Amino acid sequence: GIQVEQSPPDLILQEGANSTLRCNFSDSVNNLQWFHQNPWGQLINLFYIPSGTKQNGRLSATTVATERYSLLYISSSQTTDSGVYFCAVGGKGGSEKLVFGKGMKLTVNP
Amino acid sequence: EPEVTQTPSHQVTQMGQEVILRCVPISNHLYFYWYRQILGQKVEFLVSFYNNEISEKSEIFDDQFSVERPDGSNFTLKIRSTKLEDSAMYFCASSETRDRKYFGPGTRLTVL
């Protein structure tokens, strides 16, 4: 099945810093989504981005489908950005399921 | 933005008991899913459901699990006889077109 690799696995930042999270995937996809899991375990939908670039406030994402990667940018980070960020992809083989990466734990210190 | 809701937010049960986790998908969505996340691990697919049938399931989704859409608004996951290893966050998701999935906030299941 499709493989999803996220990097870096952990990141510690000072408030106000910028960061880039990367997601590599092993096959063509028809779905790619980014999620933020907050300290209470809730999954927050960030982006649906199988290709192209989107922005939402301080967050933006870019997916280059032909090169099989996606990037999530967080600018001017805040302590509330702390948590785990997941990339999840859906392959083109007819399966509907999303395959999640292992996640990236972000800690933003005041 | 429309939301998927799940109840309860936290369920505690004794080993061997049956539990039903409930979800209200977004109203015009036709495709429904359950995912599971064991503490500290990645989120895993359990099952997809469309037109009152299971369309795909993972190896995790064995005979102890079942899903149902009992009415026009709810989507449920039943675990018949819970085990300690069923302790996890369970996420419901729905989709209008099988592409973008909208996830609910999750139900934390603790089996004692």
Coordinates of N, CA and C in Angstrom, one line a residue:
Chain A
G1 N 0.8 -1.2 0.0 CA 0.0 0.0 0.0 C 0.8 1.2 0.0
I2 N 0.2 2.4 -0.1 CA 0.9 3.6 -0.1 C 1.6 3.9 1.2
Q3 N 2.7 4.5 1.1 CA 3.5 4.9 2.3 C 3.5 6.4 2.5
V4 N 3.5 6.8 3.7 CA 3.5 8.3 4.0 C 4.6 8.5 5.0
E5 N 5.5 9.4 4.7 CA 6.6 9.8 5.6 C 6.5 11.2 5.9
Q6 N 6.5 11.6 7.2 CA 6.5 13.0 7.6 C 7.8 13.3 8.3
S7 N 8.3 14.6 8.0 CA 9.5 15.0 8.7 C 9.4 16.5 9.0
P8 N 10.1 17.0 10.0 CA 10.8 16.2 11.0 C 9.8 15.5 11.9
P9 N 10.2 14.5 12.7 CA 9.2 13.9 13.7 C 8.9 14.8 14.8
D10 N 9.8 15.6 15.2 CA 9.6 16.6 16.3 C 10.2 17.9 16.0
L11 N 9.6 18.9 16.5 CA 10.1 20.3 16.3 C 9.7 21.2 17.5
I12 N 10.7 21.9 18.0 CA 10.5 22.8 19.1 C 10.9 24.2 18.6
L13 N 9.9 25.1 18.8 CA 10.1 26.5 18.3 C 9.8 27.5 19.4
Q14 N 10.4 28.7 19.2 CA 10.0 29.8 20.0 C 8.8 30.5 19.4
E15 N 7.9 31.0 20.2 CA 6.8 31.8 19.6 C 7.3 32.8 18.6
G16 N 6.6 32.9 17.5 CA 7.0 33.9 16.5 C 7.8 33.3 15.4
A17 N 8.3 32.1 15.6 CA 9.2 31.5 14.5 C 8.3 30.9 13.5
N18 N 8.9 30.7 12.3 CA 8.2 30.0 11.2 C 8.7 28.5 11.1
S19 N 7.9 27.7 10.5 CA 8.3 26.3 10.4 C 7.7 25.7 9.1
T20 N 8.3 24.7 8.6 CA 7.9 23.9 7.4 C 7.8 22.4 7.8
L21 N 6.7 21.8 7.5 CA 6.5 20.4 7.8 C 6.4 19.7 6.4
R22 N 7.0 18.6 6.3 CA 7.1 17.9 5.0 C 6.4 16.6 5.1
C23 N 5.7 16.2 4.0 CA 5.0 14.9 3.8 C 5.4 14.4 2.5
N24 N 6.0 13.2 2.5 CA 6.4 12.5 1.3 C 5.5 11.2 1.2
F25 N 5.1 11.0 0.0 CA 4.2 9.8 -0.2 C 4.7 9.0 -1.4
S26 N 4.4 7.7 -1.4 CA 5.1 6.8 -2.3 C 4.4 6.5 -3.6
D27 N 3.2 7.0 -3.8 CA 2.5 6.7 -5.0 C 1.6 7.9 -5.4
S28 N 1.0 7.9 -6.5 CA 0.0 8.9 -7.0 C -1.2 8.9 -6.0
V29 N -1.6 10.1 -5.8 CA -2.8 10.3 -4.8 C -3.9 11.1 -5.5
N30 N -5.1 10.9 -5.0 CA -6.2 11.7 -5.4 C -6.8 12.5 -4.2
N31 N -6.1 12.4 -3.1 CA -6.5 13.1 -1.9 C -5.3 13.3 -1.0
L32 N -5.2 14.5 -0.4 CA -4.2 14.7 0.6 C -4.8 15.7 1.5
Q33 N -4.7 15.4 2.8 CA -5.3 16.3 3.8 C -4.2 16.5 4.9
W34 N -4.2 17.7 5.5 CA -3.4 18.0 6.7 C -4.4 18.2 7.9
F35 N -3.9 17.7 9.0 CA -4.7 17.8 10.3 C -3.8 18.2 11.4
H36 N -4.4 18.9 12.3 CA -3.8 19.3 13.6 C -4.5 18.5 14.7
Q37 N -3.8 17.8 15.5 CA -4.3 17.1 16.6 C -4.0 17.9 17.9
N38 N -5.0 18.4 18.5 CA -4.8 19.3 19.7 C -4.5 18.5 20.9
P39 N -4.1 19.1 22.0 CA -3.7 18.3 23.2 C -4.9 17.5 23.8
W40 N -6.1 17.7 23.4 CA -7.2 16.9 23.9 C -7.5 15.8 22.9
G41 N -6.7 15.6 21.9 CA -6.8 14.5 21.0 C -7.7 14.7 19.8
Q42 N -8.3 15.9 19.7 CA -9.2 16.2 18.6 C -8.5 16.4 17.3
L43 N -9.0 15.9 16.2 CA -8.4 16.2 14.9 C -9.1 17.4 14.3
I44 N -8.3 18.3 14.0 CA -8.8 19.6 13.3 C -8.4 19.5 11.9
N45 N -9.4 19.6 11.0 CA -9.1 19.7 9.6 C -8.4 21.0 9.2
L46 N -7.3 20.9 8.6 CA -6.6 22.1 8.2 C -6.7 22.3 6.7
F47 N -6.3 21.4 5.9 CA -6.3 21.6 4.4 C -6.7 20.3 3.7
Y48 N -7.5 20.5 2.6 CA -7.7 19.4 1.6 C -6.9 19.9 0.4
I49 N -5.8 19.2 0.1 CA -4.9 19.8 -0.9 C -4.2 18.7 -1.7
P50 N -4.9 18.0 -2.6 CA -4.3 17.0 -3.4 C -3.3 17.6 -4.5
S51 N -3.4 18.9 -4.7 CA -2.4 19.6 -5.6 C -2.6 21.1 -5.3
G52 N -1.5 21.8 -5.7 CA -1.6 23.3 -5.7 C -1.3 23.8 -4.3
T53 N -1.7 25.1 -4.1 CA -1.3 25.8 -2.9 C -2.6 26.5 -2.3
K54 N -2.7 26.4 -1.0 CA -3.8 27.1 -0.3 C -3.2 27.8 0.9
Q55 N -4.0 28.8 1.3 CA -3.6 29.6 2.5 C -4.8 29.8 3.4
N56 N -4.6 29.7 4.7 CA -5.6 30.0 5.6 C -5.0 30.7 6.8
G57 N -5.0 32.0 6.8 CA -4.4 32.8 7.9 C -2.9 32.6 7.9
R58 N -2.4 32.2 9.0 CA -0.9 32.0 9.2 C -0.4 30.6 8.6
L59 N -1.4 29.8 8.2 CA -1.0 28.5 7.7 C -1.2 28.5 6.1
S60 N -0.3 27.8 5.5 CA -0.4 27.6 4.1 C 0.1 26.2 3.7
A61 N -0.3 25.6 2.6 CA 0.1 24.3 2.2 C 0.3 24.3 0.7
T62 N 1.3 23.5 0.3 CA 1.6 23.3 -1.1 C 1.7 21.8 -1.3
T63 N 1.1 21.3 -2.4 CA 1.3 19.9 -2.7 C 1.8 19.8 -4.2
V64 N 3.0 19.1 -4.4 CA 3.5 18.9 -5.7 C 3.3 17.4 -6.0
A65 N 2.1 17.2 -6.6 CA 1.7 15.8 -6.8 C 2.7 15.0 -7.7
T66 N 3.2 15.6 -8.7 CA 4.1 14.9 -9.6 C 5.4 14.5 -8.9
E67 N 5.8 15.2 -7.8 CA 7.0 14.9 -7.1 C 6.7 14.2 -5.8
R68 N 5.4 14.0 -5.5 CA 5.0 13.2 -4.4 C 5.4 13.8 -3.0
Y69 N 5.1 15.0 -2.9 CA 5.3 15.6 -1.5 C 4.4 16.8 -1.3
S70 N 4.2 17.1 0.0 CA 3.4 18.2 0.4 C 4.1 18.9 1.5
L71 N 3.9 20.2 1.6 CA 4.5 21.0 2.6 C 3.5 21.8 3.3
L72 N 3.6 21.9 4.7 CA 2.7 22.7 5.5 C 3.6 23.8 6.1
Y73 N 3.2 25.1 5.9 CA 4.0 26.2 6.4 C 3.2 26.8 7.6
I74 N 3.9 27.0 8.7 CA 3.3 27.8 9.8 C 4.1 29.0 10.0
S75 N 3.5 30.2 9.9 CA 4.2 31.4 10.1 C 3.9 32.0 11.4
S76 N 4.8 32.8 12.0 CA 4.6 33.5 13.3 C 3.9 32.6 14.3
S77 N 4.5 31.4 14.6 CA 3.9 30.4 15.4 C 3.4 30.9 16.8
Q78 N 2.4 30.3 17.3 CA 1.8 30.7 18.6 C 1.8 29.4 19.4
T79 N 1.7 29.6 20.7 CA 1.7 28.4 21.6 C 0.5 27.5 21.3
T80 N -0.6 28.1 20.8 CA -1.8 27.3 20.5 C -1.6 26.4 19.2
D81 N -0.5 26.6 18.5 CA -0.1 25.8 17.4 C 0.5 24.5 17.8
S82 N 0.8 24.3 19.1 CA 1.4 23.1 19.6 C 0.5 21.9 19.4
G83 N 1.0 20.8 19.2 CA 0.2 19.6 19.0 C 0.9 18.7 17.9
V84 N 0.2 17.8 17.4 CA 0.7 16.8 16.4 C 0.0 17.1 15.1
Y85 N 0.8 17.2 14.1 CA 0.3 17.5 12.7 C 0.4 16.2 11.9
F86 N -0.7 15.9 11.3 CA -0.7 14.7 10.5 C -1.0 15.0 9.0
C87 N -0.3 14.3 8.2 CA -0.6 14.3 6.7 C -1.3 13.0 6.4
A88 N -2.3 13.0 5.6 CA -3.0 11.8 5.2 C -3.3 11.8 3.7
V89 N -3.1 10.7 3.1 CA -3.3 10.6 1.7 C -4.2 9.5 1.3
G90 N -4.9 9.7 0.1 CA -5.7 8.7 -0.5 C -5.2 8.3 -1.8
G91 N -4.9 7.0 -2.0 CA -4.3 6.6 -3.3 C -5.4 6.5 -4.4
K92 N -4.9 6.3 -5.6 CA -5.7 6.2 -6.8 C -6.2 4.9 -7.1
G93 N -5.9 3.9 -6.3 CA -6.2 2.5 -6.6 C -7.7 2.1 -6.4
G94 N -8.5 3.0 -6.1 CA -9.9 2.6 -5.9 C -10.3 2.6 -4.4
S95 N -9.3 2.5 -3.5 CA -9.6 2.5 -2.1 C -10.0 3.9 -1.7
E96 N -10.9 4.0 -0.8 CA -11.3 5.3 -0.3 C -10.6 5.7 1.0
K97 N -9.9 4.8 1.5 CA -9.3 5.1 2.9 C -8.2 6.1 2.8
L98 N -8.0 6.9 3.8 CA -6.9 7.7 4.0 C -5.8 7.0 4.8
V99 N -4.6 7.1 4.3 CA -3.4 6.5 5.0 C -2.7 7.7 5.7
F100 N -2.6 7.6 7.0 CA -2.0 8.7 7.8 C -0.5 8.4 7.9
G101 N 0.3 9.5 8.0 CA 1.7 9.5 8.4 C 1.7 9.3 9.9
K102 N 2.9 9.2 10.5 CA 3.1 9.0 11.9 C 2.9 10.3 12.7
G103 N 2.9 11.4 12.0 CA 2.7 12.7 12.6 C 4.0 13.4 13.0
M104 N 3.9 14.7 13.2 CA 5.0 15.5 13.6 C 4.6 16.3 14.8
K105 N 5.3 16.1 15.9 CA 4.9 16.8 17.2 C 5.6 18.2 17.2
L106 N 4.8 19.2 17.2 CA 5.3 20.6 17.3 C 5.1 21.2 18.7
T107 N 6.1 21.7 19.3 CA 6.0 22.4 20.6 C 6.4 23.8 20.3
V108 N 5.6 24.8 20.7 CA 5.9 26.2 20.6 C 6.0 26.7 22.0
N109 N 7.1 27.2 22.3 CA 7.4 27.8 23.6 C 7.2 29.3 23.7
P110 N 6.6 29.8 24.8 CA 6.4 31.2 24.9 C 7.7 32.0 25.0
Chain B
E1 N -18.1 26.5 8.6 CA -17.9 25.2 7.9 C -18.7 24.2 8.6
P2 N -19.4 23.3 7.9 CA -20.2 22.2 8.6 C -19.3 21.3 9.3
E3 N -19.9 20.6 10.4 CA -19.1 19.8 11.2 C -19.7 18.4 11.4
V4 N -18.8 17.4 11.6 CA -19.2 16.1 12.1 C -19.2 16.1 13.6
T5 N -20.2 15.6 14.2 CA -20.2 15.6 15.7 C -20.2 14.1 16.2
Q6 N -19.6 13.9 17.3 CA -19.5 12.6 17.9 C -19.9 12.6 19.4
T7 N -20.5 11.6 19.8 CA -20.9 11.5 21.2 C -20.7 10.0 21.7
P8 N -20.3 9.8 22.9 CA -19.8 10.8 23.9 C -18.4 11.2 23.5
S9 N -17.9 12.2 24.2 CA -16.5 12.6 24.0 C -15.5 11.6 24.7
H10 N -16.0 11.0 25.8 CA -15.2 10.1 26.5 C -16.1 9.0 27.0
Q11 N -15.8 7.7 26.8 CA -16.5 6.6 27.2 C -15.6 5.6 28.0
V12 N -16.0 5.3 29.2 CA -15.3 4.3 30.0 C -16.2 3.1 30.1
T13 N -15.6 1.9 29.9 CA -16.4 0.7 30.0 C -15.5 -0.4 30.6
Q14 N -16.2 -1.5 31.0 CA -15.5 -2.6 31.5 C -15.2 -3.6 30.4
M15 N -14.1 -4.3 30.5 CA -13.8 -5.3 29.5 C -15.0 -6.3 29.4
G16 N -15.3 -6.7 28.1 CA -16.4 -7.6 27.9 C -17.7 -6.9 27.6
Q17 N -17.8 -5.6 27.9 CA -19.1 -4.9 27.7 C -19.2 -4.5 26.2
E18 N -20.4 -4.3 25.8 CA -20.7 -3.7 24.5 C -20.7 -2.2 24.6
V19 N -20.1 -1.5 23.6 CA -20.2 -0.1 23.5 C -20.7 0.3 22.1
I20 N -21.4 1.4 22.1 CA -21.8 2.0 20.8 C -21.3 3.5 20.8
L21 N -20.6 3.8 19.8 CA -20.1 5.1 19.6 C -20.9 5.8 18.5
R22 N -21.3 7.0 18.7 CA -22.3 7.6 17.8 C -21.6 8.8 17.1
C23 N -22.1 9.0 15.9 CA -21.6 10.1 15.1 C -22.8 10.7 14.3
V24 N -22.8 12.0 14.1 CA -23.7 12.6 13.2 C -22.9 13.2 12.1
P25 N -22.9 12.6 10.9 CA -22.2 13.1 9.8 C -22.8 14.4 9.2
I26 N -22.1 15.1 8.4 CA -22.6 16.3 7.7 C -23.8 15.9 6.9
S27 N -24.9 16.7 6.9 CA -26.2 16.2 6.5 C -26.3 15.8 5.0
N28 N -25.6 16.3 4.1 CA -25.7 15.9 2.7 C -24.7 14.9 2.2
H29 N -23.9 14.4 3.2 CA -22.8 13.5 2.9 C -23.4 12.1 2.8
L30 N -22.7 11.3 1.9 CA -23.2 10.0 1.6 C -22.2 8.9 2.0
Y31 N -21.0 9.3 2.2 CA -19.9 8.3 2.5 C -19.5 8.5 4.0
F32 N -19.4 7.4 4.7 CA -19.1 7.5 6.1 C -17.9 6.5 6.5
Y33 N -17.2 7.0 7.5 CA -16.0 6.2 7.9 C -15.8 6.2 9.4
W34 N -15.1 5.2 9.8 CA -14.5 5.2 11.2 C -13.0 4.9 11.1
Y35 N -12.3 5.6 11.9 CA -10.8 5.5 12.1 C -10.6 5.3 13.6
R36 N -9.4 4.8 13.9 CA -9.0 4.6 15.2 C -7.6 5.0 15.4
Q37 N -7.3 5.6 16.6 CA -5.9 5.9 17.0 C -5.6 5.4 18.4
I38 N -4.8 4.4 18.5 CA -4.3 4.0 19.8 C -3.3 5.0 20.3
L39 N -3.3 5.2 21.6 CA -2.5 6.3 22.2 C -1.1 6.3 21.7
G40 N -0.6 7.4 21.2 CA 0.7 7.6 20.7 C 1.1 7.0 19.4
Q41 N 0.0 6.5 18.7 CA 0.3 5.9 17.4 C -0.5 6.7 16.3
K42 N -0.3 6.2 15.1 CA -1.0 7.0 14.0 C -2.4 6.6 13.8
V43 N -3.1 7.4 13.1 CA -4.5 7.1 12.9 C -4.7 6.0 11.8
E44 N -5.6 5.0 12.1 CA -5.7 3.9 11.2 C -7.2 3.8 10.7
F45 N -7.3 3.4 9.5 CA -8.6 3.2 8.9 C -9.3 2.0 9.5
L46 N -10.6 2.0 9.7 CA -11.3 0.9 10.2 C -12.3 0.4 9.0
V47 N -13.2 1.3 8.6 CA -14.3 0.9 7.8 C -14.8 2.1 7.0
S48 N -15.3 1.8 5.8 CA -16.1 2.8 5.0 C -17.5 2.2 4.8
F49 N -18.4 3.1 4.6 CA -19.9 2.7 4.5 C -20.6 3.6 3.6
Y50 N -21.3 3.0 2.6 CA -22.0 3.8 1.6 C -23.3 3.0 1.2
N51 N -24.3 3.7 1.1 CA -25.6 3.1 0.6 C -26.0 1.9 1.5
N52 N -25.8 2.1 2.8 CA -26.2 1.1 3.8 C -25.4 -0.2 3.7
E53 N -24.2 -0.1 3.2 CA -23.3 -1.3 3.1 C -21.9 -0.9 3.4
I54 N -21.2 -1.9 4.0 CA -19.7 -1.7 4.1 C -19.1 -1.8 2.7
S55 N -18.3 -0.7 2.4 CA -17.7 -0.7 1.1 C -16.2 -1.1 1.2
E56 N -15.6 -1.0 2.3 CA -14.2 -1.4 2.5 C -14.0 -1.5 4.0
K57 N -13.2 -2.4 4.4 CA -12.8 -2.5 5.8 C -11.4 -3.0 5.9
S58 N -10.8 -2.7 7.1 CA -9.4 -3.1 7.3 C -9.4 -4.4 8.1
E59 N -8.1 -4.9 8.3 CA -7.9 -6.1 9.0 C -8.4 -5.9 10.5
I60 N -8.3 -4.7 11.0 CA -8.6 -4.4 12.4 C -10.1 -4.7 12.6
F61 N -10.9 -4.4 11.6 CA -12.4 -4.5 11.7 C -12.9 -5.9 11.6
D62 N -12.8 -6.6 12.7 CA -13.2 -8.0 12.7 C -14.6 -8.2 13.2
D63 N -15.0 -9.4 13.5 CA -16.4 -9.7 13.8 C -16.9 -9.0 15.1
Q64 N -15.9 -8.4 15.9 CA -16.3 -7.7 17.1 C -16.9 -6.3 16.8
F65 N -16.7 -5.9 15.6 CA -17.1 -4.5 15.2 C -18.3 -4.6 14.2
S66 N -19.1 -3.6 14.3 CA -20.2 -3.5 13.3 C -20.5 -2.0 13.2
V67 N -21.1 -1.6 12.1 CA -21.5 -0.3 11.8 C -22.9 -0.3 11.3
E68 N -23.6 0.9 11.6 CA -25.0 1.0 11.2 C -25.3 2.4 11.0
R69 N -26.3 2.6 10.1 CA -26.9 3.9 10.0 C -28.4 3.7 10.3
P70 N -28.7 3.9 11.6 CA -30.0 3.5 12.1 C -31.1 4.4 11.6
D71 N -30.8 5.6 11.3 CA -31.8 6.6 10.8 C -31.1 7.5 9.8
G72 N -31.7 8.6 9.5 CA -31.2 9.5 8.4 C -30.1 10.4 8.9
S73 N -29.7 10.3 10.2 CA -28.7 11.3 10.6 C -27.6 10.7 11.4
N74 N -27.8 9.5 12.0 CA -26.7 8.9 12.9 C -26.0 7.9 12.1
F75 N -24.7 7.7 12.6 CA -23.9 6.6 12.1 C -23.1 6.0 13.3
T76 N -23.3 4.8 13.5 CA -22.7 4.2 14.8 C -21.7 3.1 14.5
L77 N -20.8 3.0 15.5 CA -19.8 1.9 15.6 C -20.1 1.1 16.8
K78 N -20.3 -0.2 16.7 CA -20.5 -1.0 17.9 C -19.4 -2.0 18.0
I79 N -18.9 -2.1 19.3 CA -17.9 -3.1 19.6 C -18.6 -4.0 20.6
R80 N -18.8 -5.3 20.2 CA -19.6 -6.2 20.9 C -19.1 -6.6 22.3
S81 N -17.9 -6.9 22.4 CA -17.3 -7.4 23.7 C -15.9 -6.7 23.7
T82 N -15.8 -5.6 24.4 CA -14.6 -4.8 24.4 C -13.4 -5.5 25.1
K83 N -12.2 -5.3 24.5 CA -11.0 -5.8 25.1 C -10.1 -4.6 25.5
L84 N -9.2 -4.9 26.3 CA -8.3 -3.8 26.8 C -7.6 -3.0 25.6
E85 N -7.3 -3.8 24.5 CA -6.6 -3.2 23.4 C -7.5 -2.4 22.5
D86 N -8.8 -2.4 22.8 CA -9.7 -1.5 22.1 C -9.7 -0.1 22.6
S87 N -9.0 0.2 23.7 CA -8.8 1.5 24.2 C -8.1 2.4 23.1
A88 N -8.8 3.5 22.7 CA -8.2 4.3 21.6 C -9.2 5.5 21.5
M89 N -8.7 6.4 20.6 CA -9.6 7.5 20.1 C -10.2 6.9 18.8
Y90 N -11.5 7.1 18.7 CA -12.3 6.7 17.5 C -12.8 7.9 16.8
F91 N -12.5 8.0 15.6 CA -12.9 9.2 14.8 C -13.9 8.7 13.7
C92 N -14.9 9.5 13.6 CA -15.9 9.3 12.5 C -15.6 10.4 11.5
A93 N -15.8 10.0 10.2 CA -15.6 11.0 9.1 C -16.7 10.8 8.1
S94 N -17.0 11.9 7.4 CA -18.0 11.8 6.3 C -17.5 12.5 5.1
S95 N -18.0 12.2 3.9 CA -17.6 12.8 2.7 C -18.8 12.9 1.7
E96 N -18.8 13.9 1.0 CA -19.9 14.1 0.0 C -19.5 13.3 -1.3
T97 N -18.2 13.3 -1.7 CA -17.9 12.8 -3.0 C -16.7 11.8 -2.9
R98 N -16.5 11.2 -1.8 CA -15.4 10.3 -1.5 C -14.0 10.9 -1.5
D99 N -13.9 12.2 -1.8 CA -12.6 12.9 -1.8 C -12.3 13.5 -0.4
R100 N -12.6 14.7 -0.2 CA -12.3 15.3 1.1 C -13.1 14.7 2.2
K101 N -12.4 14.2 3.2 CA -13.1 13.6 4.4 C -13.1 14.7 5.5
Y102 N -14.3 14.8 6.1 CA -14.4 15.7 7.2 C -14.5 14.9 8.5
F103 N -13.5 15.1 9.4 CA -13.4 14.3 10.6 C -14.1 15.0 11.8
G104 N -14.7 14.1 12.6 CA -15.2 14.6 13.9 C -14.2 14.7 14.9
P105 N -14.5 15.2 16.1 CA -13.5 15.5 17.1 C -13.0 14.2 17.8
G106 N -13.7 13.1 17.7 CA -13.3 11.9 18.3 C -14.0 11.5 19.6
T107 N -14.0 10.2 19.8 CA -14.5 9.7 21.1 C -13.4 8.9 21.7
R108 N -13.0 9.3 22.9 CA -11.9 8.5 23.6 C -12.6 7.3 24.4
L109 N -12.2 6.1 24.0 CA -12.7 4.9 24.6 C -11.7 4.3 25.5
T110 N -12.1 4.2 26.8 CA -11.2 3.6 27.8 C -11.8 2.3 28.3
V111 N -11.1 1.2 28.1 CA -11.6 -0.1 28.5 C -10.8 -0.6 29.7
L112 N -11.5 -0.8 30.8 CA -10.9 -1.2 32.1 C -10.9 -2.7 32.4

